[in-house]
Amino acid sequence: MKGDLLIAASALLAPCSALLRFGCARLTVQRLDPLVNPGVNPSPHLHQIIGGNSFNVSMDPKSHDLAALSTCTSCQFSEDFSNYWTAVLFFKAKNGTYKRVPQRAQQGMEGTQGGMVVYYMTDALFDTAQKSSVTAFKPGFRMLVGNVQYNNRDEARNFRQLTYTCMQNEGTRAPESIDFPDKPCPSGIMANHRFPTCWDGVNLDSPNHQDHVSYPESGTFESGGPCPASHPVKIPQLLLETVWDTKAFNNKADWPADGSQPFVWSSGDKTGFSSHADYLFGWKDNSLQKAMDGHTYVSAPSLKTQNIAAQNKCTVKDMVGEDIDSCKLISTSTGFIADVGRRAT
Ligand SMILES: *[C@@H]1O[C@H](CO)[C@@H](O)[C@H](O)[C@H]1NC(C)=O
Ligand SMILES: *[C@@H]1O[C@H](CO)[C@@H](O)[C@H](O)[C@H]1NC(C)=O
């Protein structure tokens, strides 16, 4: 497994090396959001979630210890009980019905059921040394990047580096766009979520789940840009890659006649500008800090790993009870695709 990952990473990122990069299988796909809508079942829109199986309708930061309450994780690094989630992509057919777009594992991680690839970096992706020091997240830390209400380019520019890659093949990583690709993407659409990399050093969360973190004052994390005085603590660059397998939906004859693209986030957004992702830190003890301090290559020898079969086995039960795949999604007055109707009980 570790060998597979190394080969995959070198194939994709050659000749660079050095960063924490690992696969996580799907934990669950449900209309829940314990960060933005704790206790709300169902939450406004559907999410795909990876990580520890303590994921629940509510996860009170004061009492919910992800590492202590989880008995498994869908991630390759078995000490990572964090939860990570994004919205879910749908294809809107000409007749108005919606189909959920499946997710695909990346090269070298074949067999992983859905999920994402997660990166934690101390320096730019292509900096082989990864020599900078970063402060790992603390227990109870959470954050949100992106804004579900955004629907235009100017708004989307408030966030840096929430992008899409139109994959021509398995190795495509450029160019990136901040709206949905306007042409069929033969190998799928990769959604890239890069979180802010500076922390105020005090607050584990904030009312909008964003104010306690910040982007560098100038430049970018990748260019070594300094953190602002208000948020002086450099935290790892967290990057999520999700590959939406659009192959079944790439026939232009099935696309809208007006030339627009047919994909829509589960939040109802057809532009792609509302791209967002949520993170609840849940690494066991100081395992993440140790791994970051190791400045090592992808494999991170200080961390325990598990195989893909074990990752796939870690799931949580359906707490919402609705058919998430099928065809009668409804747009509501708030602009959300509501649901597909509760399953008969
Ligand atoms: C989720 O929360 C409910 C209500 O507090 C609890 O009964 C249940 O055991 C929790 N599920 C998990 C998997 O922890
Ligand atoms: C609508 O179109 C989709 C995709 O072409 C097709 O699978 C589905 O059966 C159609 N549904 C209805 C009700 O016609």
mmCIF file of C-alpha atoms and ligand atoms in Angstrom:
data_model
loop_
_atom_site.group_PDB
_atom_site.id
_atom_site.type_symbol
_atom_site.label_atom_id
_atom_site.label_comp_id
_atom_site.label_asym_id
_atom_site.label_seq_id
_atom_site.Cartn_x
_atom_site.Cartn_y
_atom_site.Cartn_z
ATOM 1 C CA MET A 1 0.000 0.000 0.000
ATOM 2 C CA LYS A 2 2.677 2.406 1.036
ATOM 3 C CA GLY A 3 4.653 1.335 -2.012
ATOM 4 C CA ASP A 4 1.669 1.933 -4.263
ATOM 5 C CA LEU A 5 1.222 5.406 -2.916
ATOM 6 C CA LEU A 6 4.858 6.275 -3.410
ATOM 7 C CA ILE A 7 4.729 5.134 -6.999
ATOM 8 C CA ALA A 8 1.542 7.066 -7.627
ATOM 9 C CA ALA A 9 2.917 10.210 -6.069
ATOM 10 C CA SER A 10 6.146 10.043 -8.002
ATOM 11 C CA ALA A 11 4.266 9.394 -11.202
ATOM 12 C CA LEU A 12 2.016 12.388 -10.665
ATOM 13 C CA LEU A 13 4.415 14.796 -9.094
ATOM 14 C CA ALA A 14 7.765 13.763 -10.536
ATOM 15 C CA PRO A 15 10.380 14.967 -10.130
ATOM 16 C CA CYS A 16 9.231 16.617 -6.932
ATOM 17 C CA SER A 17 8.821 14.876 -3.620
ATOM 18 C CA ALA A 18 8.181 15.715 0.009
ATOM 19 C CA LEU A 19 4.772 16.309 1.435
ATOM 20 C CA LEU A 20 2.062 14.373 3.263
ATOM 21 C CA ARG A 21 -0.317 13.007 0.618
ATOM 22 C CA PHE A 22 -2.832 10.263 1.313
ATOM 23 C CA GLY A 23 -6.118 8.807 0.180
ATOM 24 C CA CYS A 24 -9.330 8.639 2.214
ATOM 25 C CA ALA A 25 -12.320 6.564 1.136
ATOM 26 C CA ARG A 26 -15.905 7.782 1.402
ATOM 27 C CA LEU A 27 -17.114 7.666 5.014
ATOM 28 C CA THR A 28 -20.661 8.611 4.079
ATOM 29 C CA VAL A 29 -22.763 10.833 1.780
ATOM 30 C CA GLN A 30 -25.529 12.533 3.735
ATOM 31 C CA ARG A 31 -27.373 15.820 4.120
ATOM 32 C CA LEU A 32 -25.564 16.696 7.352
ATOM 33 C CA ASP A 33 -23.229 19.547 8.347
ATOM 34 C CA PRO A 34 -22.166 19.466 12.009
ATOM 35 C CA LEU A 35 -20.006 22.600 11.537
ATOM 36 C CA VAL A 36 -22.420 25.068 9.910
ATOM 37 C CA ASN A 37 -25.736 23.422 10.866
ATOM 38 C CA PRO A 38 -25.089 21.402 14.032
ATOM 39 C CA GLY A 39 -28.131 19.423 15.131
ATOM 40 C CA VAL A 40 -29.977 20.093 11.872
ATOM 41 C CA ASN A 41 -31.174 16.904 10.178
ATOM 42 C CA PRO A 42 -31.353 17.232 7.259
ATOM 43 C CA SER A 43 -28.963 20.130 6.643
ATOM 44 C CA PRO A 44 -29.648 22.361 3.611
ATOM 45 C CA HIS A 45 -27.565 20.390 1.113
ATOM 46 C CA LEU A 46 -25.830 17.087 0.548
ATOM 47 C CA HIS A 47 -22.180 16.495 1.496
ATOM 48 C CA GLN A 48 -19.592 13.795 0.858
ATOM 49 C CA ILE A 49 -17.594 13.147 4.013
ATOM 50 C CA ILE A 50 -14.303 11.350 4.752
ATOM 51 C CA GLY A 51 -12.379 10.524 7.943
ATOM 52 C CA GLY A 52 -13.240 9.265 11.418
ATOM 53 C CA ASN A 53 -16.500 7.498 12.172
ATOM 54 C CA SER A 54 -17.439 9.734 15.107
ATOM 55 C CA PHE A 55 -19.021 11.988 12.444
ATOM 56 C CA ASN A 56 -22.519 12.860 13.624
ATOM 57 C CA VAL A 57 -25.431 15.309 13.302
ATOM 58 C CA SER A 58 -23.899 17.349 16.136
ATOM 59 C CA MET A 59 -20.227 17.439 17.103
ATOM 60 C CA ASP A 60 -19.986 19.885 20.016
ATOM 61 C CA PRO A 61 -16.396 21.171 20.084
ATOM 62 C CA LYS A 62 -16.427 21.188 23.888
ATOM 63 C CA SER A 63 -17.331 17.543 24.315
ATOM 64 C CA HIS A 64 -16.794 15.750 21.007
ATOM 65 C CA ASP A 65 -13.239 14.392 20.845
ATOM 66 C CA LEU A 66 -12.985 12.969 17.313
ATOM 67 C CA ALA A 67 -9.905 10.838 18.003
ATOM 68 C CA ALA A 68 -11.344 9.409 21.223
ATOM 69 C CA LEU A 69 -14.859 8.728 19.922
ATOM 70 C CA SER A 70 -13.917 7.238 16.530
ATOM 71 C CA THR A 71 -13.291 3.510 16.242
ATOM 72 C CA CYS A 72 -12.080 3.690 12.630
ATOM 73 C CA THR A 73 -11.185 6.118 9.878
ATOM 74 C CA SER A 74 -11.582 5.971 6.094
ATOM 75 C CA CYS A 75 -8.105 7.533 5.682
ATOM 76 C CA GLN A 76 -4.868 5.729 4.877
ATOM 77 C CA PHE A 77 -3.151 7.255 7.930
ATOM 78 C CA SER A 78 -5.014 5.436 10.666
ATOM 79 C CA GLU A 79 -4.346 8.094 13.334
ATOM 80 C CA ASP A 80 -6.284 10.680 11.345
ATOM 81 C CA PHE A 81 -9.842 10.754 12.724
ATOM 82 C CA SER A 82 -10.505 14.238 11.331
ATOM 83 C CA ASN A 83 -13.566 14.868 9.180
ATOM 84 C CA TYR A 84 -13.365 16.633 5.855
ATOM 85 C CA TRP A 85 -16.325 17.319 3.572
ATOM 86 C CA THR A 86 -17.472 19.106 0.433
ATOM 87 C CA ALA A 87 -20.732 19.482 -1.477
ATOM 88 C CA VAL A 88 -21.720 16.774 -3.969
ATOM 89 C CA LEU A 89 -21.791 17.166 -7.753
ATOM 90 C CA PHE A 90 -24.923 16.424 -9.785
ATOM 91 C CA PHE A 91 -25.562 16.246 -13.533
ATOM 92 C CA LYS A 92 -28.712 18.008 -14.668
ATOM 93 C CA ALA A 93 -30.258 16.159 -17.613
ATOM 94 C CA LYS A 94 -32.172 17.977 -20.358
ATOM 95 C CA ASN A 95 -35.440 16.630 -18.992
ATOM 96 C CA GLY A 96 -34.728 18.334 -15.689
ATOM 97 C CA THR A 97 -33.820 15.286 -13.636
ATOM 98 C CA TYR A 98 -30.586 15.129 -11.641
ATOM 99 C CA LYS A 99 -28.087 12.311 -11.329
ATOM 100 C CA ARG A 100 -25.391 12.139 -8.696
ATOM 101 C CA VAL A 101 -21.910 12.173 -10.258
ATOM 102 C CA PRO A 102 -19.758 9.344 -8.884
ATOM 103 C CA GLN A 103 -16.322 9.954 -7.376
ATOM 104 C CA ARG A 104 -13.209 8.217 -8.576
ATOM 105 C CA ALA A 105 -10.041 7.197 -6.754
ATOM 106 C CA GLN A 106 -6.783 8.598 -8.075
ATOM 107 C CA GLN A 107 -4.052 6.623 -9.807
ATOM 108 C CA GLY A 108 -2.249 4.329 -7.379
ATOM 109 C CA MET A 109 -5.252 4.256 -5.026
ATOM 110 C CA GLU A 110 -7.514 2.135 -7.217
ATOM 111 C CA GLY A 111 -10.084 0.229 -5.212
ATOM 112 C CA THR A 112 -10.717 3.140 -2.846
ATOM 113 C CA GLN A 113 -14.475 3.789 -2.735
ATOM 114 C CA GLY A 114 -14.981 7.450 -3.642
ATOM 115 C CA GLY A 115 -13.444 9.877 -1.188
ATOM 116 C CA MET A 116 -10.642 12.387 -1.643
ATOM 117 C CA VAL A 117 -6.883 12.805 -1.591
ATOM 118 C CA VAL A 118 -5.634 14.937 1.303
ATOM 119 C CA TYR A 119 -2.387 16.915 1.470
ATOM 120 C CA TYR A 120 -0.680 18.587 4.417
ATOM 121 C CA MET A 121 2.284 20.697 3.290
ATOM 122 C CA THR A 122 4.930 22.779 5.052
ATOM 123 C CA ASP A 123 6.080 24.416 1.795
ATOM 124 C CA ALA A 124 4.952 24.627 -1.816
ATOM 125 C CA LEU A 125 3.886 21.400 -3.506
ATOM 126 C CA PHE A 126 6.963 21.459 -5.729
ATOM 127 C CA ASP A 127 9.463 22.267 -2.975
ATOM 128 C CA THR A 128 11.159 18.951 -2.405
ATOM 129 C CA ALA A 129 12.712 19.950 0.914
ATOM 130 C CA GLN A 130 9.488 20.865 2.794
ATOM 131 C CA LYS A 131 11.791 22.524 5.321
ATOM 132 C CA SER A 132 9.594 25.212 6.858
ATOM 133 C CA SER A 133 8.145 24.687 10.310
ATOM 134 C CA VAL A 134 4.402 24.762 10.786
ATOM 135 C CA THR A 135 2.194 24.460 13.845
ATOM 136 C CA ALA A 136 -0.246 21.573 13.543
ATOM 137 C CA PHE A 137 -3.916 22.180 14.344
ATOM 138 C CA LYS A 138 -5.025 21.742 17.977
ATOM 139 C CA PRO A 139 -7.816 19.467 19.253
ATOM 140 C CA GLY A 140 -11.159 21.200 18.671
ATOM 141 C CA PHE A 141 -9.832 23.183 15.687
ATOM 142 C CA ARG A 142 -12.290 23.618 12.804
ATOM 143 C CA MET A 143 -12.535 25.775 9.721
ATOM 144 C CA LEU A 144 -14.539 26.387 6.577
ATOM 145 C CA VAL A 145 -13.253 27.665 3.244
ATOM 146 C CA GLY A 146 -15.468 29.075 0.497
ATOM 147 C CA ASN A 147 -18.981 30.487 0.568
ATOM 148 C CA VAL A 148 -22.068 28.572 -0.470
ATOM 149 C CA GLN A 149 -23.886 31.829 -1.384
ATOM 150 C CA TYR A 150 -21.319 32.943 -3.974
ATOM 151 C CA ASN A 151 -22.364 32.875 -7.600
ATOM 152 C CA ASN A 152 -19.980 35.221 -9.442
ATOM 153 C CA ARG A 153 -16.293 35.576 -10.189
ATOM 154 C CA ASP A 154 -15.714 38.723 -8.108
ATOM 155 C CA GLU A 155 -17.068 37.055 -4.979
ATOM 156 C CA ALA A 156 -15.170 33.860 -5.648
ATOM 157 C CA ARG A 157 -11.921 35.849 -5.753
ATOM 158 C CA ASN A 158 -12.298 36.507 -2.005
ATOM 159 C CA PHE A 159 -10.936 33.003 -1.630
ATOM 160 C CA ARG A 160 -7.660 31.991 -3.136
ATOM 161 C CA GLN A 161 -7.177 28.699 -4.802
ATOM 162 C CA LEU A 162 -10.596 27.054 -4.739
ATOM 163 C CA THR A 163 -10.408 25.639 -8.238
ATOM 164 C CA TYR A 164 -11.376 23.015 -10.800
ATOM 165 C CA THR A 165 -9.132 21.046 -13.110
ATOM 166 C CA CYS A 166 -10.643 19.692 -16.334
ATOM 167 C CA MET A 167 -8.822 16.370 -16.484
ATOM 168 C CA GLN A 168 -7.796 15.302 -19.988
ATOM 169 C CA ASN A 169 -6.074 12.295 -18.458
ATOM 170 C CA GLU A 170 -5.081 10.934 -15.059
ATOM 171 C CA GLY A 171 -2.102 13.265 -14.772
ATOM 172 C CA THR A 172 -3.734 16.592 -15.722
ATOM 173 C CA ARG A 173 -3.152 19.222 -13.002
ATOM 174 C CA ALA A 174 -3.381 22.442 -15.037
ATOM 175 C CA PRO A 175 -4.887 24.772 -15.938
ATOM 176 C CA GLU A 176 -7.200 25.432 -12.997
ATOM 177 C CA SER A 177 -10.372 27.536 -13.207
ATOM 178 C CA ILE A 178 -12.533 29.056 -10.468
ATOM 179 C CA ASP A 179 -15.763 28.183 -12.275
ATOM 180 C CA PHE A 180 -16.915 24.855 -13.654
ATOM 181 C CA PRO A 181 -15.131 23.778 -16.850
ATOM 182 C CA ASP A 182 -17.282 24.694 -19.879
ATOM 183 C CA LYS A 183 -16.323 21.633 -21.941
ATOM 184 C CA PRO A 184 -16.525 17.893 -21.299
ATOM 185 C CA CYS A 185 -13.530 16.656 -19.274
ATOM 186 C CA PRO A 186 -12.549 13.162 -20.503
ATOM 187 C CA SER A 187 -11.031 12.015 -17.182
ATOM 188 C CA GLY A 188 -13.347 13.939 -14.869
ATOM 189 C CA ILE A 189 -13.419 17.219 -12.974
ATOM 190 C CA MET A 190 -11.011 17.580 -10.071
ATOM 191 C CA ALA A 191 -12.220 19.975 -7.378
ATOM 192 C CA ASN A 192 -9.312 21.499 -5.435
ATOM 193 C CA HIS A 193 -9.866 23.006 -1.983
ATOM 194 C CA ARG A 194 -6.887 24.817 -0.408
ATOM 195 C CA PHE A 195 -7.522 26.150 3.088
ATOM 196 C CA PRO A 196 -6.000 29.320 4.600
ATOM 197 C CA THR A 197 -2.559 28.824 6.185
ATOM 198 C CA CYS A 198 -2.330 31.428 8.978
ATOM 199 C CA TRP A 199 -4.018 31.109 12.400
ATOM 200 C CA ASP A 200 -4.671 33.680 15.131
ATOM 201 C CA GLY A 201 -3.058 31.273 17.593
ATOM 202 C CA VAL A 202 -5.935 31.575 20.060
ATOM 203 C CA ASN A 203 -9.343 30.584 18.707
ATOM 204 C CA LEU A 204 -10.109 27.032 17.651
ATOM 205 C CA ASP A 205 -13.139 28.293 15.714
ATOM 206 C CA SER A 206 -15.013 31.553 15.040
ATOM 207 C CA PRO A 207 -18.691 32.361 14.442
ATOM 208 C CA ASN A 208 -18.323 32.175 10.645
ATOM 209 C CA HIS A 209 -15.697 29.410 10.973
ATOM 210 C CA GLN A 210 -13.299 31.610 8.973
ATOM 211 C CA ASP A 211 -12.173 34.664 10.965
ATOM 212 C CA HIS A 212 -9.681 32.741 13.115
ATOM 213 C CA VAL A 213 -7.660 31.867 10.003
ATOM 214 C CA SER A 214 -6.242 33.991 7.204
ATOM 215 C CA TYR A 215 -4.275 33.867 3.983
ATOM 216 C CA PRO A 216 -0.686 35.161 3.986
ATOM 217 C CA GLU A 217 -0.416 38.951 4.066
ATOM 218 C CA SER A 218 1.262 39.006 0.660
ATOM 219 C CA GLY A 219 2.063 36.383 -1.891
ATOM 220 C CA THR A 220 0.840 32.893 -1.189
ATOM 221 C CA PHE A 221 1.692 29.971 1.030
ATOM 222 C CA GLU A 222 3.494 28.465 -1.946
ATOM 223 C CA SER A 223 5.627 31.564 -2.460
ATOM 224 C CA GLY A 224 6.494 31.727 1.246
ATOM 225 C CA GLY A 225 4.299 34.785 1.889
ATOM 226 C CA PRO A 226 4.362 35.947 5.554
ATOM 227 C CA CYS A 227 1.376 35.568 7.878
ATOM 228 C CA PRO A 228 -0.283 38.856 8.977
ATOM 229 C CA ALA A 229 0.266 40.139 12.542
ATOM 230 C CA SER A 230 -3.377 39.365 13.348
ATOM 231 C CA HIS A 231 -2.850 35.693 12.396
ATOM 232 C CA PRO A 232 0.827 35.083 13.081
ATOM 233 C CA VAL A 233 0.892 31.290 13.356
ATOM 234 C CA LYS A 234 1.769 29.362 10.195
ATOM 235 C CA ILE A 235 -0.341 26.210 9.929
ATOM 236 C CA PRO A 236 0.041 23.441 7.319
ATOM 237 C CA GLN A 237 -1.410 23.979 3.863
ATOM 238 C CA LEU A 238 -4.374 21.618 3.807
ATOM 239 C CA LEU A 239 -5.429 20.673 0.283
ATOM 240 C CA LEU A 240 -8.297 18.376 -0.716
ATOM 241 C CA GLU A 241 -8.595 16.894 -4.188
ATOM 242 C CA THR A 242 -11.880 15.289 -5.233
ATOM 243 C CA VAL A 243 -12.203 13.647 -8.647
ATOM 244 C CA TRP A 244 -15.773 13.754 -9.955
ATOM 245 C CA ASP A 245 -16.066 11.022 -12.552
ATOM 246 C CA THR A 246 -18.062 12.772 -15.269
ATOM 247 C CA LYS A 247 -17.372 10.158 -17.975
ATOM 248 C CA ALA A 248 -20.999 8.999 -18.140
ATOM 249 C CA PHE A 249 -22.107 12.612 -18.719
ATOM 250 C CA ASN A 250 -19.656 13.799 -21.357
ATOM 251 C CA ASN A 251 -21.856 13.362 -24.437
ATOM 252 C CA LYS A 252 -22.423 16.913 -25.736
ATOM 253 C CA ALA A 253 -25.813 15.801 -27.103
ATOM 254 C CA ASP A 254 -26.960 15.456 -23.454
ATOM 255 C CA TRP A 255 -25.753 18.975 -22.583
ATOM 256 C CA PRO A 256 -27.992 22.060 -22.571
ATOM 257 C CA ALA A 257 -28.743 23.431 -26.037
ATOM 258 C CA ASP A 258 -27.673 26.955 -24.981
ATOM 259 C CA GLY A 259 -24.069 25.762 -24.644
ATOM 260 C CA SER A 260 -23.931 26.011 -20.861
ATOM 261 C CA GLN A 261 -22.390 23.220 -18.836
ATOM 262 C CA PRO A 262 -24.672 20.736 -17.045
ATOM 263 C CA PHE A 263 -23.060 20.199 -13.646
ATOM 264 C CA VAL A 264 -24.475 21.645 -10.443
ATOM 265 C CA TRP A 265 -23.362 21.486 -6.816
ATOM 266 C CA SER A 266 -25.802 19.964 -4.336
ATOM 267 C CA SER A 267 -26.236 23.528 -3.032
ATOM 268 C CA GLY A 268 -27.927 24.437 -6.327
ATOM 269 C CA ASP A 269 -24.942 26.323 -7.782
ATOM 270 C CA LYS A 270 -24.448 25.960 -11.535
ATOM 271 C CA THR A 271 -21.466 28.325 -11.737
ATOM 272 C CA GLY A 272 -18.981 26.546 -9.476
ATOM 273 C CA PHE A 273 -18.203 29.806 -7.595
ATOM 274 C CA SER A 274 -19.780 28.482 -4.378
ATOM 275 C CA SER A 275 -17.154 25.775 -3.957
ATOM 276 C CA HIS A 276 -16.539 25.184 -0.235
ATOM 277 C CA ALA A 277 -15.064 22.631 2.137
ATOM 278 C CA ASP A 278 -15.144 21.975 5.871
ATOM 279 C CA TYR A 279 -12.489 20.600 8.225
ATOM 280 C CA LEU A 280 -12.746 19.289 11.783
ATOM 281 C CA PHE A 281 -9.285 18.413 13.104
ATOM 282 C CA GLY A 282 -9.092 14.981 14.724
ATOM 283 C CA TRP A 283 -5.554 13.545 14.559
ATOM 284 C CA LYS A 284 -4.620 11.349 17.511
ATOM 285 C CA ASP A 285 -2.314 12.953 20.111
ATOM 286 C CA ASN A 286 0.514 14.861 18.438
ATOM 287 C CA SER A 287 0.804 12.526 15.439
ATOM 288 C CA LEU A 288 0.250 15.282 12.877
ATOM 289 C CA GLN A 289 2.780 17.661 14.477
ATOM 290 C CA LYS A 290 5.369 14.870 14.561
ATOM 291 C CA ALA A 291 4.744 14.062 10.916
ATOM 292 C CA MET A 292 5.075 17.731 9.904
ATOM 293 C CA ASP A 293 8.266 18.098 11.962
ATOM 294 C CA GLY A 294 9.690 15.042 10.196
ATOM 295 C CA HIS A 295 9.904 16.991 6.904
ATOM 296 C CA THR A 296 9.642 13.636 5.200
ATOM 297 C CA TYR A 297 8.454 12.287 1.915
ATOM 298 C CA VAL A 298 4.845 11.181 1.321
ATOM 299 C CA SER A 299 5.184 8.008 3.409
ATOM 300 C CA ALA A 300 5.745 9.775 6.799
ATOM 301 C CA PRO A 301 7.412 6.906 8.673
ATOM 302 C CA SER A 302 6.219 8.178 12.060
ATOM 303 C CA LEU A 303 2.581 7.531 11.079
ATOM 304 C CA LYS A 304 0.595 4.295 11.187
ATOM 305 C CA THR A 305 -1.133 3.255 7.965
ATOM 306 C CA GLN A 306 -3.934 0.909 6.968
ATOM 307 C CA ASN A 307 -4.810 -0.690 3.627
ATOM 308 C CA ILE A 308 -7.575 0.300 1.219
ATOM 309 C CA ALA A 309 -9.857 -2.564 2.272
ATOM 310 C CA ALA A 310 -9.778 -1.259 5.865
ATOM 311 C CA GLN A 311 -10.403 2.308 4.664
ATOM 312 C CA ASN A 312 -13.431 1.199 2.631
ATOM 313 C CA LYS A 313 -14.857 -0.696 5.575
ATOM 314 C CA CYS A 314 -15.078 2.421 7.755
ATOM 315 C CA THR A 315 -18.495 4.010 7.268
ATOM 316 C CA VAL A 316 -21.256 5.588 9.377
ATOM 317 C CA LYS A 317 -24.911 4.708 9.292
ATOM 318 C CA ASP A 318 -27.508 6.662 7.359
ATOM 319 C CA MET A 319 -28.921 9.200 9.815
ATOM 320 C CA VAL A 320 -31.054 11.160 7.320
ATOM 321 C CA GLY A 321 -32.921 8.473 5.400
ATOM 322 C CA GLU A 322 -33.289 9.805 1.864
ATOM 323 C CA ASP A 323 -32.452 8.582 -1.601
ATOM 324 C CA ILE A 324 -29.381 10.611 -2.524
ATOM 325 C CA ASP A 325 -28.895 9.285 -6.060
ATOM 326 C CA SER A 326 -32.101 9.769 -7.834
ATOM 327 C CA CYS A 327 -33.917 12.042 -9.920
ATOM 328 C CA LYS A 328 -36.417 14.240 -8.227
ATOM 329 C CA LEU A 329 -34.242 16.932 -6.721
ATOM 330 C CA ILE A 330 -36.156 20.148 -6.212
ATOM 331 C CA SER A 331 -34.947 23.732 -6.149
ATOM 332 C CA THR A 332 -36.327 25.582 -3.142
ATOM 333 C CA SER A 333 -36.902 29.268 -2.535
ATOM 334 C CA THR A 334 -33.502 29.503 -0.842
ATOM 335 C CA GLY A 335 -31.868 28.253 -4.005
ATOM 336 C CA PHE A 336 -30.940 24.942 -2.523
ATOM 337 C CA ILE A 337 -31.589 21.682 -4.191
ATOM 338 C CA ALA A 338 -33.728 20.280 -1.487
ATOM 339 C CA ASP A 339 -34.223 16.676 -1.643
ATOM 340 C CA VAL A 340 -35.230 13.681 -3.125
ATOM 341 C CA GLY A 341 -37.897 12.874 -0.645
ATOM 342 C CA ARG A 342 -37.557 10.913 2.496
ATOM 343 C CA ARG A 343 -37.523 7.196 2.143
ATOM 344 C CA ALA A 344 -40.694 5.548 3.349
ATOM 345 C CA THR A 345 -40.189 4.186 6.824
HETATM 346 C C1 LIG B 1 -24.573 10.346 17.322
HETATM 347 O O1 LIG B 1 -25.245 11.122 18.262
HETATM 348 C C2 LIG B 1 -26.336 10.453 18.867
HETATM 349 C C3 LIG B 1 -27.058 11.487 19.716
HETATM 350 O O2 LIG B 1 -26.193 12.082 20.618
HETATM 351 C C4 LIG B 1 -25.828 9.245 19.645
HETATM 352 O O3 LIG B 1 -26.912 8.571 20.222
HETATM 353 C C5 LIG B 1 -25.083 8.323 18.692
HETATM 354 O O4 LIG B 1 -24.513 7.261 19.394
HETATM 355 C C6 LIG B 1 -24.007 9.092 17.958
HETATM 356 N N1 LIG B 1 -23.435 8.226 16.945
HETATM 357 C C7 LIG B 1 -22.130 7.957 16.900
HETATM 358 C C8 LIG B 1 -21.708 7.071 15.769
HETATM 359 O O5 LIG B 1 -21.343 8.370 17.708
HETATM 360 C C1 LIG B 2 -34.255 12.024 -18.072
HETATM 361 O O1 LIG B 2 -32.988 11.959 -18.728
HETATM 362 C C2 LIG B 2 -32.078 11.054 -18.149
HETATM 363 C C3 LIG B 2 -30.727 11.233 -18.830
HETATM 364 O O2 LIG B 2 -30.881 11.277 -20.213
HETATM 365 C C4 LIG B 2 -32.622 9.644 -18.233
HETATM 366 O O3 LIG B 2 -31.721 8.735 -17.649
HETATM 367 C C5 LIG B 2 -33.941 9.605 -17.472
HETATM 368 O O4 LIG B 2 -34.522 8.319 -17.602
HETATM 369 C C6 LIG B 2 -34.914 10.652 -17.991
HETATM 370 N N1 LIG B 2 -36.055 10.692 -17.099
HETATM 371 C C7 LIG B 2 -37.293 10.843 -17.530
HETATM 372 C C8 LIG B 2 -38.357 10.855 -16.482
HETATM 373 O O5 LIG B 2 -37.545 10.944 -18.709
#
